[in-house]
CSV table of C-alpha atoms in Angstrom, one decimal:
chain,number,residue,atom,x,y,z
C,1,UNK,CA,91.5,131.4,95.7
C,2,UNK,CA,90.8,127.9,96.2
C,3,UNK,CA,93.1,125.1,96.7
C,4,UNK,CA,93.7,123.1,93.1
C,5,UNK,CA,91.9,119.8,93.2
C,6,UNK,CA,94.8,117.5,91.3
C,7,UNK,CA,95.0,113.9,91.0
C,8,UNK,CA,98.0,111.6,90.4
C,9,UNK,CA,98.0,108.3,88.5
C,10,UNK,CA,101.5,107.7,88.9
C,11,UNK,CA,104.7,108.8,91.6
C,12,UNK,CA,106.4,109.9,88.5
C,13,UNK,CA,103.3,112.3,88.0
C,14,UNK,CA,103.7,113.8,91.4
C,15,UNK,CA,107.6,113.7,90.4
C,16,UNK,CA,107.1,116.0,87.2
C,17,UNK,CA,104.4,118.2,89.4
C,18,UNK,CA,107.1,119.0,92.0
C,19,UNK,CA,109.5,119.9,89.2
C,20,UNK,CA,107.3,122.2,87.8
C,21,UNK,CA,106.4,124.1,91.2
C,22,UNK,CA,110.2,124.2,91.4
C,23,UNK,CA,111.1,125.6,87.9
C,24,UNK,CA,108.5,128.3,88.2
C,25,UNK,CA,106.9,130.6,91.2
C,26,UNK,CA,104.0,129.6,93.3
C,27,UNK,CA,101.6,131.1,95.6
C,28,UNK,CA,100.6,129.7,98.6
C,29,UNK,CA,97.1,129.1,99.3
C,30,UNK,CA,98.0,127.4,102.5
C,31,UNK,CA,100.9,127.5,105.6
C,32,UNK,CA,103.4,125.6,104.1
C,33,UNK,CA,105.7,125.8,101.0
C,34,UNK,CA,106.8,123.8,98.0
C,35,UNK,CA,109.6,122.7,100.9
C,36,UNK,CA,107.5,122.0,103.5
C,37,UNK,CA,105.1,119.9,101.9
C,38,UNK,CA,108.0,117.9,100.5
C,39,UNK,CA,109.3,117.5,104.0
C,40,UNK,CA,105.9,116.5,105.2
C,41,UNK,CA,105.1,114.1,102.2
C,42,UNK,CA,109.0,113.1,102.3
C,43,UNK,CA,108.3,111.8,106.4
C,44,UNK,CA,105.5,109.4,105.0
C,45,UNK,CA,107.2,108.2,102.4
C,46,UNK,CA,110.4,107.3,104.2
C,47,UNK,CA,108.4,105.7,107.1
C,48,UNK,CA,106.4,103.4,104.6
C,49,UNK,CA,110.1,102.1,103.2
C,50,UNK,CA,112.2,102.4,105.9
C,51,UNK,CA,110.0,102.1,109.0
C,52,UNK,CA,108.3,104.7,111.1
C,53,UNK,CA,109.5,105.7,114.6
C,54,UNK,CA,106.1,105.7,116.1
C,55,UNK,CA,102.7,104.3,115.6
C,56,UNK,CA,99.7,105.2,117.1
C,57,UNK,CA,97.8,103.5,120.0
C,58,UNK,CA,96.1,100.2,119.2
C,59,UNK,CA,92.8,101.6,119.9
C,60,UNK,CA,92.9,104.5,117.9
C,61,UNK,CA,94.5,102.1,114.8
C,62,UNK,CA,91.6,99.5,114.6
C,63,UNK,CA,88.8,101.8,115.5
C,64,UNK,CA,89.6,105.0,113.6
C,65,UNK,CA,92.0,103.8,111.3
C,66,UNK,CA,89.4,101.7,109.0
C,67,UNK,CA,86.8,104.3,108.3
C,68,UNK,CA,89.3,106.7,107.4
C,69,UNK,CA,91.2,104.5,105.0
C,70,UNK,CA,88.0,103.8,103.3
C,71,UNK,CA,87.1,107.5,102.8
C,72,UNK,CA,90.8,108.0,101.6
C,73,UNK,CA,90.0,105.8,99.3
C,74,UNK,CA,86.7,106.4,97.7
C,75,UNK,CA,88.2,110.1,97.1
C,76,UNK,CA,86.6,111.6,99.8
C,77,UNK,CA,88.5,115.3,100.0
C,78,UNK,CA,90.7,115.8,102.8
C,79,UNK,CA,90.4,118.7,105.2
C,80,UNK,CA,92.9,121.8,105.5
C,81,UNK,CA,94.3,121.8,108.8
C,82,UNK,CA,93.6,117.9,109.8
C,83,UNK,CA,95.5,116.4,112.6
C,84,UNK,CA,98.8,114.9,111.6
C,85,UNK,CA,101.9,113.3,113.5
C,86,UNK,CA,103.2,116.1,115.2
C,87,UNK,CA,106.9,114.7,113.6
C,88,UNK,CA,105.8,115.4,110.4
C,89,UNK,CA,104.9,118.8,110.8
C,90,UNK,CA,108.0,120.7,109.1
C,91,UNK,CA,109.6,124.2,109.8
C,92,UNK,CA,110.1,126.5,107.8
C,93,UNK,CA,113.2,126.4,104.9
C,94,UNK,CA,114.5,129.2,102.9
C,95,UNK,CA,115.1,126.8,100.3
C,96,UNK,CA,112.4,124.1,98.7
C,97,UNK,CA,115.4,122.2,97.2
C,98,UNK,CA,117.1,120.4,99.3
C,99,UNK,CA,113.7,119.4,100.6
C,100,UNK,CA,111.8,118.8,96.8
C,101,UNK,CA,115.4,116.7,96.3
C,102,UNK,CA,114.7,114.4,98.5
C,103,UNK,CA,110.6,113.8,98.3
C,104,UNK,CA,111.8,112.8,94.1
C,105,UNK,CA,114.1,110.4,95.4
C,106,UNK,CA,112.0,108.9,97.8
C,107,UNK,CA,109.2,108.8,95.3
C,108,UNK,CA,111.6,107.1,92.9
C,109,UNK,CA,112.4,104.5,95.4
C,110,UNK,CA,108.6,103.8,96.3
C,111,UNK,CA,108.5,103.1,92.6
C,112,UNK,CA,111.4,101.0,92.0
C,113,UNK,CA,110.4,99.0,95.3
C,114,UNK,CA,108.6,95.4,95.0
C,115,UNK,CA,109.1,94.1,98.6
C,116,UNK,CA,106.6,94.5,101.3
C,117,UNK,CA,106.4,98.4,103.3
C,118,UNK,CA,106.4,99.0,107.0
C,119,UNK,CA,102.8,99.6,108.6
C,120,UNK,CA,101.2,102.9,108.6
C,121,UNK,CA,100.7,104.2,112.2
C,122,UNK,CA,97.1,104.8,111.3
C,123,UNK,CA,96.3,101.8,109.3
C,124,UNK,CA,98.6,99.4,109.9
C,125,UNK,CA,99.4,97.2,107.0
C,126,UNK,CA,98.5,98.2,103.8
C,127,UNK,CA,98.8,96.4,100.5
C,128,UNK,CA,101.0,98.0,97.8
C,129,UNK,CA,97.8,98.8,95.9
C,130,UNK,CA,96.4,101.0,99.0
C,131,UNK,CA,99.9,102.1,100.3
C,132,UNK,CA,100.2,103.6,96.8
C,133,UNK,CA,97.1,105.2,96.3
C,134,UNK,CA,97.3,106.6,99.6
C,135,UNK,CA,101.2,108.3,98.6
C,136,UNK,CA,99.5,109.9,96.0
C,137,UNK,CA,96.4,110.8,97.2
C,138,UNK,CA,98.2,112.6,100.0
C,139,UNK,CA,100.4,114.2,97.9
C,140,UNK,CA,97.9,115.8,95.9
C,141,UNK,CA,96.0,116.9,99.2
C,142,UNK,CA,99.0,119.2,99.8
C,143,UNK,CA,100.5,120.1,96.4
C,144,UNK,CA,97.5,121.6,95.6
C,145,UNK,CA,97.8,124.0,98.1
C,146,UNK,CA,100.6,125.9,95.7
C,147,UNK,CA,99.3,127.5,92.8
C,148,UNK,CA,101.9,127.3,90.0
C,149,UNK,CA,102.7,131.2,88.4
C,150,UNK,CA,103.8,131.0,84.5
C,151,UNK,CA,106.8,132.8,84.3
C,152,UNK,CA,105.9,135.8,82.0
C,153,UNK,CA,102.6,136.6,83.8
């Protein structure tokens, strides 16, 4: 099976799409789990508010960093398995919860927020506009990874 190509126009979208992986049963077409994405997506998220506790080198943020954001962008798909902070990579839960719990809170709060958001450790500063985009964009990468299962099939 292939991974769901989704889109989200809003962090409330991405909000309602977590709740409904939640309420129901999902298969995993990837690695990682409804708990583990929301860890991964939850590290992001946090850093972009709150501040992230590394960045990359210089180097590797003005020459890599550009071209990728533009690709990101323009929609171009992201790969299974691309390289990622190695901080953000989660373990294993036995719970998506507590995990899915806080991903909605932190999407809330990148919705309710009007002030300026700490620099990406890729791409440096972003403008709300991009930073956004970039939330949900990612987001979608890895929730379509879980395919939702209705209940009564």
């Amino acid at each position: 099976m292939n991974r769901r190509k989704i889109a989200f126009g809003t962090y409330d979208d991405v909000i309602a799409e977590i709740e409904r992986l939640e309420a129901g049963r999902y298969e995993k077409l990837g690695e990682w789990s409804l708990g583990q994405i929301c860890r991964h997506l939850s590290y992001y998220m946090r850093g972009s508010l709150d501040g992230f506790d590394r960045r990359l080198p210089w180097l590797i943020r003005k020459i890599m960093g550009p071209p990728i954001l533009r690709r990101i962008l323009k929609g171009a798909e992201t790969k299974a398995g691309a390289m990622t902070i190695p901080a953000s990579v989660p373990a294993p839960e036995p719970d998506d919860q507590p995990a899915a719990s806080e991903a909605k809170e932190l999407l809330r709060r990148l919705g309710e927020h009007s002030g300026e958001l700490h620099p990406s450790p890729l791409f440096d500063r972003l403008t709300a506009d991009q930073s956004r985009l970039l939330h949900l964009k990612h987001a979608a990468h890895h929730l379509g990874f879980l395919v939702w299962k209705d209940s009564s099939s």
